[in-house]
Amino acid sequence: HLRIIKLLSKLEFNFTYTIVGDGDQKEAVLNEAKKLGVLEKLVHIPFTKQVNQILSKNDMFLQGSFVEGFPNALLESCVAGIPVIAFDVPGGTKEIVEHGINGFLVKNEKE
Protein backbone atom coordinates (compact mmCIF):
# COMPACT_ATOMS: atom_id res chain seq x y z
CA HIS A 1 0.00 0.00 0.00
CA LEU A 2 2.91 2.38 0.60
CA ARG A 3 3.80 2.38 -3.08
CA ILE A 4 0.21 3.12 -4.08
CA ILE A 5 -0.21 5.86 -1.47
CA LYS A 6 2.92 7.63 -2.73
CA LEU A 7 1.51 7.57 -6.25
CA LEU A 8 -1.96 8.67 -5.15
CA SER A 9 -0.46 11.66 -3.34
CA LYS A 10 0.58 13.03 -6.74
CA LEU A 11 -2.94 13.00 -8.20
CA GLU A 12 -4.58 16.35 -8.78
CA PHE A 13 -8.16 15.10 -8.71
CA ASN A 14 -10.39 13.78 -5.96
CA PHE A 15 -10.38 10.06 -5.16
CA THR A 16 -11.08 7.61 -2.39
CA TYR A 17 -8.69 4.72 -1.72
CA THR A 18 -10.09 1.79 0.26
CA ILE A 19 -7.89 -0.59 2.20
CA VAL A 20 -9.45 -3.76 3.59
CA GLY A 21 -7.86 -5.69 6.42
CA ASP A 22 -5.50 -5.27 9.32
CA GLY A 23 -1.87 -6.23 9.00
CA ASP A 24 1.37 -5.47 10.72
CA GLN A 25 1.96 -2.53 8.36
CA LYS A 26 -1.37 -0.81 9.09
CA GLU A 27 0.10 1.98 11.23
CA ALA A 28 2.96 2.59 8.78
CA VAL A 29 0.46 2.89 5.92
CA LEU A 30 -1.81 5.28 7.84
CA ASN A 31 1.18 7.36 8.97
CA GLU A 32 2.49 7.61 5.40
CA ALA A 33 -0.96 8.64 4.15
CA LYS A 34 -1.07 11.35 6.80
CA LYS A 35 2.47 12.53 5.99
CA LEU A 36 1.63 12.75 2.27
CA GLY A 37 -1.69 14.53 2.86
CA VAL A 38 -4.04 11.81 1.63
CA LEU A 39 -5.26 10.32 4.91
CA GLU A 40 -8.66 11.98 4.49
CA LYS A 41 -9.00 10.24 1.11
CA LEU A 42 -8.30 6.82 2.58
CA VAL A 43 -11.01 4.49 3.89
CA HIS A 44 -9.80 1.68 6.12
CA ILE A 45 -12.10 -1.29 6.64
CA PRO A 46 -10.92 -3.77 9.29
CA PHE A 47 -10.80 -7.50 8.57
CA THR A 48 -14.05 -8.70 7.03
CA LYS A 49 -15.41 -11.64 5.10
CA GLN A 50 -17.48 -9.24 2.95
CA VAL A 51 -14.63 -8.47 0.53
CA ASN A 52 -16.66 -9.16 -2.63
CA GLN A 53 -19.34 -6.67 -1.59
CA ILE A 54 -16.68 -4.05 -0.87
CA LEU A 55 -14.83 -4.71 -4.13
CA SER A 56 -18.02 -4.39 -6.17
CA LYS A 57 -18.46 -0.81 -4.89
CA ASN A 58 -15.09 0.31 -6.27
CA ASP A 59 -14.12 1.50 -9.73
CA MET A 60 -10.77 -0.29 -9.87
CA PHE A 61 -8.32 -2.43 -7.94
CA LEU A 62 -4.78 -1.14 -7.49
CA GLN A 63 -1.92 -3.53 -6.79
CA GLY A 64 1.42 -2.03 -5.84
CA SER A 65 3.43 -5.21 -5.29
CA PHE A 66 7.09 -5.40 -6.25
CA VAL A 67 6.82 -9.22 -6.43
CA GLU A 68 3.67 -11.29 -6.24
CA GLY A 69 3.26 -15.04 -5.88
CA PHE A 70 -0.37 -15.80 -6.58
CA PRO A 71 -2.34 -12.57 -6.07
CA ASN A 72 -5.55 -13.72 -4.39
CA ALA A 73 -6.86 -10.19 -3.79
CA LEU A 74 -6.29 -9.31 -7.44
CA LEU A 75 -8.09 -12.48 -8.52
CA GLU A 76 -11.01 -11.64 -6.22
CA SER A 77 -11.30 -8.23 -7.88
CA CYS A 78 -11.43 -9.85 -11.31
CA VAL A 79 -14.16 -12.23 -10.14
CA ALA A 80 -16.11 -9.17 -8.96
CA GLY A 81 -15.66 -7.59 -12.43
CA ILE A 82 -13.43 -4.78 -11.17
CA PRO A 83 -10.65 -3.69 -13.55
CA VAL A 84 -7.08 -3.86 -12.27
CA ILE A 85 -4.11 -1.55 -12.46
CA ALA A 86 -1.03 -3.46 -11.37
CA PHE A 87 2.70 -3.41 -11.78
CA ASP A 88 4.14 -5.96 -14.20
CA VAL A 89 6.19 -7.80 -11.60
CA PRO A 90 7.59 -11.30 -11.22
CA GLY A 91 4.89 -13.75 -10.20
CA GLY A 92 1.30 -14.51 -11.06
CA THR A 93 -0.08 -11.05 -11.80
CA LYS A 94 0.56 -11.22 -15.54
CA GLU A 95 -1.05 -14.66 -15.59
CA ILE A 96 -4.35 -13.06 -14.53
CA VAL A 97 -4.34 -9.53 -15.93
CA GLU A 98 -4.77 -9.28 -19.70
CA HIS A 99 -3.49 -5.80 -20.51
CA GLY A 100 -6.33 -3.73 -21.95
CA ILE A 101 -8.91 -6.47 -21.34
CA ASN A 102 -9.50 -6.81 -17.58
CA GLY A 103 -6.95 -4.25 -16.50
CA PHE A 104 -3.60 -2.68 -17.16
CA LEU A 105 -0.05 -3.68 -16.32
CA VAL A 106 2.43 -0.86 -15.82
CA LYS A 107 6.19 -1.22 -15.80
CA ASN A 108 7.00 1.50 -13.26
CA GLU A 109 5.64 4.49 -11.35
CA LYS A 110 6.10 6.86 -14.31
CA GLU A 111 4.18 4.84 -16.91
CSV table of C-alpha atoms in Angstrom, one decimal:
chain,number,residue,atom,x,y,z
A,1,HIS,CA,0.0,0.0,0.0
A,2,LEU,CA,2.9,2.4,0.6
A,3,ARG,CA,3.8,2.4,-3.1
A,4,ILE,CA,0.2,3.1,-4.1
A,5,ILE,CA,-0.2,5.9,-1.5
A,6,LYS,CA,2.9,7.6,-2.7
A,7,LEU,CA,1.5,7.6,-6.3
A,8,LEU,CA,-2.0,8.7,-5.2
A,9,SER,CA,-0.5,11.7,-3.3
A,10,LYS,CA,0.6,13.0,-6.7
A,11,LEU,CA,-2.9,13.0,-8.2
A,12,GLU,CA,-4.6,16.3,-8.8
A,13,PHE,CA,-8.2,15.1,-8.7
A,14,ASN,CA,-10.4,13.8,-6.0
A,15,PHE,CA,-10.4,10.1,-5.2
A,16,THR,CA,-11.1,7.6,-2.4
A,17,TYR,CA,-8.7,4.7,-1.7
A,18,THR,CA,-10.1,1.8,0.3
A,19,ILE,CA,-7.9,-0.6,2.2
A,20,VAL,CA,-9.5,-3.8,3.6
A,21,GLY,CA,-7.9,-5.7,6.4
A,22,ASP,CA,-5.5,-5.3,9.3
A,23,GLY,CA,-1.9,-6.2,9.0
A,24,ASP,CA,1.4,-5.5,10.7
A,25,GLN,CA,2.0,-2.5,8.4
A,26,LYS,CA,-1.4,-0.8,9.1
A,27,GLU,CA,0.1,2.0,11.2
A,28,ALA,CA,3.0,2.6,8.8
A,29,VAL,CA,0.5,2.9,5.9
A,30,LEU,CA,-1.8,5.3,7.8
A,31,ASN,CA,1.2,7.4,9.0
A,32,GLU,CA,2.5,7.6,5.4
A,33,ALA,CA,-1.0,8.6,4.1
A,34,LYS,CA,-1.1,11.4,6.8
A,35,LYS,CA,2.5,12.5,6.0
A,36,LEU,CA,1.6,12.8,2.3
A,37,GLY,CA,-1.7,14.5,2.9
A,38,VAL,CA,-4.0,11.8,1.6
A,39,LEU,CA,-5.3,10.3,4.9
A,40,GLU,CA,-8.7,12.0,4.5
A,41,LYS,CA,-9.0,10.2,1.1
A,42,LEU,CA,-8.3,6.8,2.6
A,43,VAL,CA,-11.0,4.5,3.9
A,44,HIS,CA,-9.8,1.7,6.1
A,45,ILE,CA,-12.1,-1.3,6.6
A,46,PRO,CA,-10.9,-3.8,9.3
A,47,PHE,CA,-10.8,-7.5,8.6
A,48,THR,CA,-14.1,-8.7,7.0
A,49,LYS,CA,-15.4,-11.6,5.1
A,50,GLN,CA,-17.5,-9.2,3.0
A,51,VAL,CA,-14.6,-8.5,0.5
A,52,ASN,CA,-16.7,-9.2,-2.6
A,53,GLN,CA,-19.3,-6.7,-1.6
A,54,ILE,CA,-16.7,-4.1,-0.9
A,55,LEU,CA,-14.8,-4.7,-4.1
A,56,SER,CA,-18.0,-4.4,-6.2
A,57,LYS,CA,-18.5,-0.8,-4.9
A,58,ASN,CA,-15.1,0.3,-6.3
A,59,ASP,CA,-14.1,1.5,-9.7
A,60,MET,CA,-10.8,-0.3,-9.9
A,61,PHE,CA,-8.3,-2.4,-7.9
A,62,LEU,CA,-4.8,-1.1,-7.5
A,63,GLN,CA,-1.9,-3.5,-6.8
A,64,GLY,CA,1.4,-2.0,-5.8
A,65,SER,CA,3.4,-5.2,-5.3
A,66,PHE,CA,7.1,-5.4,-6.2
A,67,VAL,CA,6.8,-9.2,-6.4
A,68,GLU,CA,3.7,-11.3,-6.2
A,69,GLY,CA,3.3,-15.0,-5.9
A,70,PHE,CA,-0.4,-15.8,-6.6
A,71,PRO,CA,-2.3,-12.6,-6.1
A,72,ASN,CA,-5.5,-13.7,-4.4
A,73,ALA,CA,-6.9,-10.2,-3.8
A,74,LEU,CA,-6.3,-9.3,-7.4
A,75,LEU,CA,-8.1,-12.5,-8.5
A,76,GLU,CA,-11.0,-11.6,-6.2
A,77,SER,CA,-11.3,-8.2,-7.9
A,78,CYS,CA,-11.4,-9.9,-11.3
A,79,VAL,CA,-14.2,-12.2,-10.1
A,80,ALA,CA,-16.1,-9.2,-9.0
A,81,GLY,CA,-15.7,-7.6,-12.4
A,82,ILE,CA,-13.4,-4.8,-11.2
A,83,PRO,CA,-10.7,-3.7,-13.6
A,84,VAL,CA,-7.1,-3.9,-12.3
A,85,ILE,CA,-4.1,-1.6,-12.5
A,86,ALA,CA,-1.0,-3.5,-11.4
A,87,PHE,CA,2.7,-3.4,-11.8
A,88,ASP,CA,4.1,-6.0,-14.2
A,89,VAL,CA,6.2,-7.8,-11.6
A,90,PRO,CA,7.6,-11.3,-11.2
A,91,GLY,CA,4.9,-13.8,-10.2
A,92,GLY,CA,1.3,-14.5,-11.1
A,93,THR,CA,-0.1,-11.0,-11.8
A,94,LYS,CA,0.6,-11.2,-15.5
A,95,GLU,CA,-1.1,-14.7,-15.6
A,96,ILE,CA,-4.4,-13.1,-14.5
A,97,VAL,CA,-4.3,-9.5,-15.9
A,98,GLU,CA,-4.8,-9.3,-19.7
A,99,HIS,CA,-3.5,-5.8,-20.5
A,100,GLY,CA,-6.3,-3.7,-22.0
A,101,ILE,CA,-8.9,-6.5,-21.3
A,102,ASN,CA,-9.5,-6.8,-17.6
A,103,GLY,CA,-6.9,-4.2,-16.5
A,104,PHE,CA,-3.6,-2.7,-17.2
A,105,LEU,CA,0.0,-3.7,-16.3
A,106,VAL,CA,2.4,-0.9,-15.8
A,107,LYS,CA,6.2,-1.2,-15.8
A,108,ASN,CA,7.0,1.5,-13.3
A,109,GLU,CA,5.6,4.5,-11.4
A,110,LYS,CA,6.1,6.9,-14.3
A,111,GLU,CA,4.2,4.8,-16.9
